[in-house]
Amino acid sequence: MQIFVYLIALAATVGLASGTTINGASYNSPSAGPSTAWFAGATSLPATQIASAAAAATKVPADASYILEAGGTAKATIKSDWANLSKGAAYVWVADMDVDCDGIDYKCKGNPDGQDQTNFGALAAYEAPWIVIPDKFASVNSGQLAGNNVAAVICDGKIFYAVFADTDGDSPEEIGEASWLLARTCFPDEDLNGNSGHTPADVTYIVFTGDDAVLPDSAINNNYVTDFDTLKSMGDEFMTDLVNSLGLSIDGNGSGGSSTTTIATGTNTASSPTSSSTGSSNITVTVEIDGVVRKFVPA
């Protein structure tokens, strides 16, 4: 019992929550949004392998190529190699990452022409991790992309989960956009905002298809993601299915997202060389936070 209480207290100190539902408005801040650990991929997922597989995809569906920025000529193309997998089916592309602040945070820094709505509500760019898909592609594939589909982004070697929440209807349409929260989580040192994006086309976008891939209404409402546990668990499930379908290895050595928090315990028993009494039991609690391992010994 003492150890259990200790673990609960320790969990509280490292930011683990026992509940699943949050008040999104409490986290709707440009500088104090949800913890990245809430929507980070499991450390066992092979982020580098998945990104390499995405870059090697070759199948091009209809209406799949779009410019990266207004006035530019560089394009990214959505690929459908994974769209018909029995498990982990998804569309994938590699692009840059601009900031989308449509929705209730449309007045974010550097976003003078934002809209107060997103495609499936008025989601909060500061609180919800989301990606944007070109409007034409989303419309053509609406049967597979109903809206609020779970998505995964691989950026800077890490995996984060999001939802497909908005489309780009510019003329011409652009590709490679994410909410304020997701963009600044991916690249925290670049001061990304509505007028300043991450320009290298080195971000992998994966959006899962079908009704089963849609984040349920119990986990998202018109403005906020309310249950990050569901987003994270669905993301890990779909990414694991994808990895298995592609024949990649899950090595468990932290090659995926680096923000997953895990707690493990180990017991080491030693006996006294001069006594026949039972030895002492030393409990070591190991906690991994953002890739940093810390060990604690309960008093």
Short mmCIF file of C-alpha atoms in Angstrom, two decimals:
data_model
loop_
_atom_site.label_atom_id
_atom_site.label_comp_id
_atom_site.label_asym_id
_atom_site.label_seq_id
_atom_site.Cartn_x
_atom_site.Cartn_y
_atom_site.Cartn_z
CA MET A 1 0.00 0.00 0.00
CA GLN A 2 2.81 2.40 0.87
CA ILE A 3 4.42 1.81 -2.53
CA PHE A 4 1.09 2.32 -4.32
CA VAL A 5 0.52 5.63 -2.56
CA TYR A 6 4.07 6.64 -3.40
CA LEU A 7 3.50 5.90 -7.09
CA ILE A 8 0.32 7.96 -7.12
CA ALA A 9 2.13 10.88 -5.51
CA LEU A 10 5.03 10.49 -7.91
CA ALA A 11 2.68 10.42 -10.87
CA ALA A 12 1.21 13.70 -9.73
CA THR A 13 4.64 15.31 -9.55
CA VAL A 14 5.43 14.40 -13.17
CA GLY A 15 2.10 15.54 -14.57
CA LEU A 16 0.15 12.30 -14.96
CA ALA A 17 -3.59 12.75 -14.74
CA SER A 18 -5.96 10.15 -13.37
CA GLY A 19 -8.95 11.49 -15.32
CA THR A 20 -9.53 11.66 -19.04
CA THR A 21 -11.76 14.68 -19.60
CA ILE A 22 -10.43 18.22 -19.44
CA ASN A 23 -11.89 21.70 -19.67
CA GLY A 24 -10.33 22.81 -22.93
CA ALA A 25 -10.85 26.50 -22.21
CA SER A 26 -8.38 26.23 -19.33
CA TYR A 27 -5.64 25.31 -21.80
CA ASN A 28 -6.56 27.67 -24.62
CA SER A 29 -3.49 29.88 -24.34
CA PRO A 30 -0.73 30.64 -26.85
CA SER A 31 1.92 29.87 -24.25
CA ALA A 32 0.23 27.46 -21.83
CA GLY A 33 -1.52 24.82 -23.90
CA PRO A 34 -1.88 21.11 -23.15
CA SER A 35 1.18 19.08 -22.20
CA THR A 36 2.96 17.60 -25.21
CA ALA A 37 2.98 14.25 -23.40
CA TRP A 38 -0.80 14.09 -23.80
CA PHE A 39 -0.59 13.68 -27.58
CA ALA A 40 2.90 12.23 -28.10
CA GLY A 41 3.36 8.85 -29.74
CA ALA A 42 4.64 5.87 -27.79
CA THR A 43 8.42 5.75 -27.52
CA SER A 44 8.43 2.22 -28.94
CA LEU A 45 7.17 3.40 -32.33
CA PRO A 46 9.97 3.62 -34.94
CA ALA A 47 9.53 7.22 -36.07
CA THR A 48 12.54 7.22 -38.39
CA GLN A 49 11.49 4.00 -40.11
CA ILE A 50 7.95 5.25 -40.62
CA ALA A 51 9.17 8.55 -42.05
CA SER A 52 11.49 6.71 -44.43
CA ALA A 53 8.65 4.47 -45.59
CA ALA A 54 6.49 7.53 -46.19
CA ALA A 55 9.20 9.20 -48.25
CA ALA A 56 9.46 6.05 -50.38
CA ALA A 57 5.73 5.89 -51.17
CA THR A 58 4.94 6.15 -54.89
CA LYS A 59 1.19 5.77 -55.54
CA VAL A 60 -0.43 9.07 -56.49
CA PRO A 61 -4.23 9.36 -56.30
CA ALA A 62 -6.27 11.98 -58.13
CA ASP A 63 -5.97 15.64 -57.14
CA ALA A 64 -3.00 14.96 -54.88
CA SER A 65 -0.30 17.59 -55.63
CA TYR A 66 -0.34 21.05 -54.05
CA ILE A 67 2.04 23.97 -53.59
CA LEU A 68 3.77 24.47 -50.25
CA GLU A 69 3.33 28.23 -50.14
CA ALA A 70 1.59 31.02 -52.00
CA GLY A 71 3.64 32.26 -54.92
CA GLY A 72 5.97 29.27 -54.77
CA THR A 73 6.50 26.42 -57.20
CA ALA A 74 7.59 23.64 -54.82
CA LYS A 75 4.89 21.04 -54.31
CA ALA A 76 4.09 18.09 -52.07
CA THR A 77 2.06 15.10 -53.19
CA ILE A 78 -0.31 13.01 -51.12
CA LYS A 79 0.38 9.29 -51.54
CA SER A 80 -2.09 6.41 -51.34
CA ASP A 81 0.25 3.41 -50.93
CA TRP A 82 -1.18 2.82 -47.44
CA ALA A 83 -4.79 3.72 -48.16
CA ASN A 84 -5.99 0.15 -48.66
CA LEU A 85 -4.17 -1.58 -45.83
CA SER A 86 -6.41 -3.87 -43.79
CA LYS A 87 -5.10 -2.22 -40.62
CA GLY A 88 -3.57 1.23 -40.25
CA ALA A 89 -4.96 2.49 -43.58
CA ALA A 90 -3.91 6.08 -44.20
CA TYR A 91 -2.93 8.76 -46.68
CA VAL A 92 0.56 10.18 -46.26
CA TRP A 93 2.60 13.14 -47.48
CA VAL A 94 5.80 14.99 -46.65
CA ALA A 95 5.68 18.78 -46.54
CA ASP A 96 6.62 21.89 -44.61
CA MET A 97 4.59 23.16 -41.64
CA ASP A 98 2.77 26.48 -41.66
CA VAL A 99 0.54 27.62 -38.81
CA ASP A 100 -3.26 27.55 -39.11
CA CYS A 101 -5.10 29.65 -36.54
CA ASP A 102 -8.62 29.43 -37.91
CA GLY A 103 -11.32 28.78 -35.32
CA ILE A 104 -11.76 30.61 -32.04
CA ASP A 105 -8.07 31.62 -31.94
CA TYR A 106 -8.14 33.19 -35.40
CA LYS A 107 -6.56 36.39 -34.05
CA CYS A 108 -3.29 34.66 -33.21
CA LYS A 109 0.03 36.36 -33.82
CA GLY A 110 0.75 36.91 -37.52
CA ASN A 111 -2.72 35.88 -38.68
CA PRO A 112 -4.59 39.01 -39.82
CA ASP A 113 -6.82 37.14 -42.29
CA GLY A 114 -7.89 34.20 -40.13
CA GLN A 115 -11.40 32.75 -40.15
CA ASP A 116 -13.43 32.13 -37.00
CA GLN A 117 -14.48 28.65 -38.15
CA THR A 118 -12.73 25.39 -38.93
CA ASN A 119 -14.30 22.79 -41.20
CA PHE A 120 -16.00 20.79 -38.48
CA GLY A 121 -16.54 23.46 -35.84
CA ALA A 122 -14.48 26.33 -34.47
CA LEU A 123 -11.58 24.43 -32.97
CA ALA A 124 -9.05 26.20 -30.75
CA ALA A 125 -5.63 26.42 -32.40
CA TYR A 126 -3.92 26.96 -29.02
CA GLU A 127 -5.54 23.92 -27.37
CA ALA A 128 -6.09 21.32 -30.09
CA PRO A 129 -3.45 19.61 -32.22
CA TRP A 130 -4.76 19.44 -35.77
CA ILE A 131 -3.69 19.25 -39.40
CA VAL A 132 -5.08 20.84 -42.57
CA ILE A 133 -5.79 19.03 -45.84
CA PRO A 134 -6.28 20.75 -49.22
CA ASP A 135 -10.00 21.23 -49.75
CA LYS A 136 -10.20 19.52 -53.13
CA PHE A 137 -8.51 16.34 -51.92
CA ALA A 138 -10.65 16.25 -48.78
CA SER A 139 -13.82 16.69 -50.84
CA VAL A 140 -12.90 14.01 -53.38
CA ASN A 141 -12.11 11.59 -50.56
CA SER A 142 -14.83 12.60 -48.10
CA GLY A 143 -15.96 8.99 -47.80
CA GLN A 144 -12.64 8.13 -46.16
CA LEU A 145 -12.01 11.51 -44.54
CA ALA A 146 -15.21 12.39 -42.73
CA GLY A 147 -13.57 14.95 -40.45
CA ASN A 148 -11.83 14.74 -37.08
CA ASN A 149 -9.92 11.70 -38.35
CA VAL A 150 -6.99 10.83 -36.12
CA ALA A 151 -3.68 11.82 -37.69
CA ALA A 152 -0.01 11.44 -36.83
CA VAL A 153 2.78 13.88 -37.56
CA ILE A 154 6.47 13.00 -37.49
CA CYS A 155 8.53 16.13 -36.94
CA ASP A 156 12.10 16.48 -35.74
CA GLY A 157 12.21 12.73 -35.13
CA LYS A 158 9.14 12.70 -32.86
CA ILE A 159 5.58 11.47 -33.28
CA PHE A 160 2.59 13.56 -32.24
CA TYR A 161 -1.11 12.90 -32.71
CA ALA A 162 -3.67 15.28 -34.11
CA VAL A 163 -7.01 15.39 -35.90
CA PHE A 164 -7.93 16.42 -39.43
CA ALA A 165 -9.90 19.54 -38.55
CA ASP A 166 -9.63 22.04 -41.39
CA THR A 167 -9.12 22.35 -45.13
CA ASP A 168 -7.23 24.86 -47.23
CA GLY A 169 -9.44 26.51 -49.83
CA ASP A 170 -6.99 29.11 -51.12
CA SER A 171 -6.50 29.55 -54.84
CA PRO A 172 -4.28 27.75 -55.52
CA GLU A 173 -4.68 25.42 -52.55
CA GLU A 174 -1.68 24.82 -50.29
CA ILE A 175 -0.47 21.82 -48.30
CA GLY A 176 1.53 21.53 -45.09
CA GLU A 177 -0.38 23.24 -42.27
CA ALA A 178 -1.00 22.54 -38.60
CA SER A 179 -2.58 24.27 -35.64
CA TRP A 180 -0.61 26.68 -33.47
CA LEU A 181 -0.27 24.05 -30.73
CA LEU A 182 0.99 21.30 -33.02
CA ALA A 183 3.37 23.49 -35.02
CA ARG A 184 4.98 25.02 -31.95
CA THR A 185 5.20 21.59 -30.30
CA CYS A 186 7.04 20.24 -33.32
CA PHE A 187 9.45 23.17 -33.54
CA PRO A 188 9.50 24.95 -30.17
CA ASP A 189 12.59 27.02 -30.92
CA GLU A 190 11.36 28.60 -34.17
CA ASP A 191 8.68 30.99 -32.81
CA LEU A 192 6.21 29.76 -35.42
CA ASN A 193 3.08 31.87 -35.89
CA GLY A 194 0.46 32.73 -38.47
CA ASN A 195 3.01 34.54 -40.62
CA SER A 196 6.10 32.41 -39.97
CA GLY A 197 6.19 28.70 -40.68
CA HIS A 198 8.72 25.88 -40.70
CA THR A 199 9.97 26.01 -44.29
CA PRO A 200 11.95 22.76 -44.81
CA ALA A 201 9.72 20.07 -46.30
CA ASP A 202 10.74 17.46 -43.74
CA VAL A 203 7.49 16.81 -41.85
CA THR A 204 5.58 13.56 -42.37
CA TYR A 205 1.79 13.79 -42.23
CA ILE A 206 -0.30 10.63 -41.82
CA VAL A 207 -4.10 10.77 -41.71
CA PHE A 208 -6.00 7.59 -40.94
CA THR A 209 -9.06 6.76 -43.00
CA GLY A 210 -12.53 5.40 -42.39
CA ASP A 211 -15.22 5.93 -39.78
CA ASP A 212 -13.28 3.94 -37.18
CA ALA A 213 -10.48 6.50 -37.40
CA VAL A 214 -12.69 9.44 -36.42
CA LEU A 215 -12.14 10.78 -32.90
CA PRO A 216 -15.51 10.26 -31.14
CA ASP A 217 -17.70 13.13 -30.02
CA SER A 218 -16.99 12.13 -26.42
CA ALA A 219 -13.37 13.23 -26.96
CA ILE A 220 -13.84 16.40 -29.03
CA ASN A 221 -16.44 19.13 -29.25
CA ASN A 222 -16.97 22.21 -31.38
CA ASN A 223 -14.03 24.04 -29.80
CA TYR A 224 -11.72 21.70 -27.91
CA VAL A 225 -10.21 18.26 -27.63
CA THR A 226 -11.65 17.14 -24.30
CA ASP A 227 -10.14 13.67 -23.96
CA PHE A 228 -6.49 13.44 -24.91
CA ASP A 229 -6.26 9.90 -23.53
CA THR A 230 -8.58 8.73 -26.31
CA LEU A 231 -6.65 10.66 -28.95
CA LYS A 232 -3.37 9.19 -27.77
CA SER A 233 -4.66 5.63 -27.41
CA MET A 234 -6.26 5.68 -30.86
CA GLY A 235 -3.10 7.16 -32.35
CA ASP A 236 -0.87 4.53 -30.78
CA GLU A 237 -3.23 1.77 -31.91
CA PHE A 238 -3.37 2.96 -35.52
CA MET A 239 0.36 3.62 -35.71
CA THR A 240 1.10 0.17 -34.30
CA ASP A 241 -1.24 -1.34 -36.90
CA LEU A 242 0.52 0.65 -39.62
CA VAL A 243 3.96 -0.41 -38.45
CA ASN A 244 2.89 -4.05 -38.43
CA SER A 245 1.23 -3.77 -41.84
CA LEU A 246 4.42 -2.28 -43.29
CA GLY A 247 6.57 -4.97 -41.70
CA LEU A 248 8.57 -2.48 -39.65
CA SER A 249 10.04 -3.30 -36.26
CA ILE A 250 8.90 -1.92 -32.93
CA ASP A 251 12.13 -1.89 -30.98
CA GLY A 252 11.04 -0.31 -27.71
CA ASN A 253 14.21 1.78 -27.57
CA GLY A 254 12.62 5.19 -27.68
CA SER A 255 12.79 5.83 -31.41
CA GLY A 256 9.28 7.26 -31.52
CA GLY A 257 7.80 10.23 -29.67
CA SER A 258 9.94 11.34 -26.77
CA SER A 259 7.21 12.69 -24.51
CA THR A 260 5.56 9.49 -23.33
CA THR A 261 5.72 9.04 -19.58
CA THR A 262 6.19 5.52 -18.23
CA ILE A 263 6.58 4.15 -14.74
CA ALA A 264 8.19 0.83 -13.95
CA THR A 265 9.25 -0.81 -10.71
CA GLY A 266 11.96 -3.31 -9.95
CA THR A 267 12.76 -5.26 -6.79
CA ASN A 268 16.24 -6.27 -5.69
CA THR A 269 16.54 -8.63 -2.70
CA ALA A 270 19.85 -9.34 -0.96
CA SER A 271 20.54 -11.58 2.05
CA SER A 272 22.94 -10.87 4.88
CA PRO A 273 26.08 -13.03 4.83
CA THR A 274 26.09 -13.19 8.63
CA SER A 275 22.44 -13.77 9.36
CA SER A 276 19.79 -16.28 8.45
CA SER A 277 17.08 -13.64 8.38
CA THR A 278 15.40 -12.63 5.13
CA GLY A 279 17.17 -9.90 3.21
CA SER A 280 16.08 -6.34 2.60
CA SER A 281 13.88 -5.39 -0.33
CA ASN A 282 14.79 -2.24 -2.24
CA ILE A 283 12.13 -0.82 -4.55
CA THR A 284 13.40 1.38 -7.35
CA VAL A 285 10.90 3.42 -9.34
CA THR A 286 12.06 4.39 -12.82
CA VAL A 287 10.31 7.27 -14.57
CA GLU A 288 10.92 8.34 -18.16
CA ILE A 289 9.82 11.87 -19.04
CA ASP A 290 10.60 13.37 -22.44
CA GLY A 291 13.33 10.81 -22.94
CA VAL A 292 15.00 11.52 -19.60
CA VAL A 293 15.13 8.59 -17.20
CA ARG A 294 15.02 9.28 -13.47
CA LYS A 295 15.14 6.75 -10.66
CA PHE A 296 13.59 7.12 -7.23
CA VAL A 297 13.76 4.96 -4.11
CA PRO A 298 10.72 5.27 -1.82
CA ALA A 299 11.48 6.08 1.80
#
